[in-house]
One Martini backbone bead per residue (centre of mass of N, CA, C, O) as a GRO file, in nm:
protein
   75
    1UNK     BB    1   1.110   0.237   0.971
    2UNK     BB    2   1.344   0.248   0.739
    3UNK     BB    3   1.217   0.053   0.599
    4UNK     BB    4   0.911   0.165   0.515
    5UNK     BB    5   1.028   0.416   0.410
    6UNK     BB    6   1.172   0.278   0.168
    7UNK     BB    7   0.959   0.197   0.042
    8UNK     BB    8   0.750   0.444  -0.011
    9UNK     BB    9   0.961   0.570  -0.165
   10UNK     BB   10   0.957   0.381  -0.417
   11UNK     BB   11   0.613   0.421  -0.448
   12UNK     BB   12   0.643   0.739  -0.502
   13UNK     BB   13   0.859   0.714  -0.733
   14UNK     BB   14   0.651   0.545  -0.906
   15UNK     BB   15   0.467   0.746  -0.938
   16UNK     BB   16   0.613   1.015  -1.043
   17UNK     BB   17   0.737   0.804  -1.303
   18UNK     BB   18   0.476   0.621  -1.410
   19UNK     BB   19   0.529   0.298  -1.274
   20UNK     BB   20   0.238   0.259  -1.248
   21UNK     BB   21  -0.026   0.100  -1.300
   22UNK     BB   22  -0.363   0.162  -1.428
   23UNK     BB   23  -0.454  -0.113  -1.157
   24UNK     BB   24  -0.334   0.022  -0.901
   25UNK     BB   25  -0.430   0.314  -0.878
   26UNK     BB   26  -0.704   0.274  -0.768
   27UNK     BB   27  -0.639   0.119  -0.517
   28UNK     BB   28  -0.476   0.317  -0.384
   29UNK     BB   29  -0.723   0.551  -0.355
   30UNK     BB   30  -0.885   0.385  -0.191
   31UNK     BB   31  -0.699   0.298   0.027
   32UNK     BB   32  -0.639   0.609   0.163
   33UNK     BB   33  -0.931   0.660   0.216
   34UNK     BB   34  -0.993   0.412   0.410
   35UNK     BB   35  -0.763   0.557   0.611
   36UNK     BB   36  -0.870   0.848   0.620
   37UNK     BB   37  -1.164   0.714   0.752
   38UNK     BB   38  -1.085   0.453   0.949
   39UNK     BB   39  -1.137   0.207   0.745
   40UNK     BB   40  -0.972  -0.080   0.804
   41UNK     BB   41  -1.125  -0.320   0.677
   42UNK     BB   42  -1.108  -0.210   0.382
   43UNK     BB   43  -0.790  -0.160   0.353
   44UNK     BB   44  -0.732  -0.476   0.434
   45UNK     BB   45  -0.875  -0.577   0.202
   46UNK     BB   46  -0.727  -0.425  -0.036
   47UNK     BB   47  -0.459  -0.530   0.025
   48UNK     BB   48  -0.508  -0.842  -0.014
   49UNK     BB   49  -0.584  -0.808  -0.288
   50UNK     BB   50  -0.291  -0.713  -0.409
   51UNK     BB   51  -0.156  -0.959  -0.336
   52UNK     BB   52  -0.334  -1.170  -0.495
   53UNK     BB   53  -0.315  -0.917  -0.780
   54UNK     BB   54  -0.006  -0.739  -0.738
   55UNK     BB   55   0.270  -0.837  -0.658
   56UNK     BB   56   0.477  -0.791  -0.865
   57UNK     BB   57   0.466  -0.497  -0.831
   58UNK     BB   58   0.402  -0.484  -0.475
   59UNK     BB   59   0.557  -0.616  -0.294
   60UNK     BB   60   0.780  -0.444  -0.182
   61UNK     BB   61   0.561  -0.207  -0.047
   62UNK     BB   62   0.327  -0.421   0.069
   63UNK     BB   63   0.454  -0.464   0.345
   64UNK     BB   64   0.463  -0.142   0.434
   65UNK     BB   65   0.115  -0.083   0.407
   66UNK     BB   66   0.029  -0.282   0.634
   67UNK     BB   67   0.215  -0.205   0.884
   68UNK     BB   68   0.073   0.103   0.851
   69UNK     BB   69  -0.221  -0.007   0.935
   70UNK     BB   70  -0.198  -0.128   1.195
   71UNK     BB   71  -0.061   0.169   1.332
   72UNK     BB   72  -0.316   0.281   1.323
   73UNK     BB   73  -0.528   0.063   1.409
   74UNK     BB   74  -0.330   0.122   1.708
   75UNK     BB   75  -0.387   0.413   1.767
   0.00000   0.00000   0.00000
């Protein structure tokens, strides 16, 4: 947890700091509502999408994003 936390972290940090780019953020408010939905299958979706278009920028903490979609979806 210590991880993810930390990764998180740095993602609320750069978002806060408006240093996510214009093409991640509508992303990530999908990401979330899917998530807040508990539709997994799209949120799921949607993380793999990030994954293989915006890996450089979201790479640090998309892996940390994903791992609490699992825990969530088996909770």
């Amino acid at each position: 947890m210590d991880d993810n936390t930390k990764k998180i972290g740095q993602l609320f940090w750069k978002l806060n700091a408006g240093e996510v780019s214009a093409s991640v953020v509508p992303k990530l408010q999908q990401l979330c509502a899917a998530i807040d939905a508990g539709d997994w299958h799209t949120a799921n979706h949607i993380q793999v999408q990030m994954t293989t278009t915006d890996w450089d920028e979201c790479g640090f903490w998309l892996s940390a994003v994903k791992r609490m979609i699992k825990l969530r979806q088996t909770s």
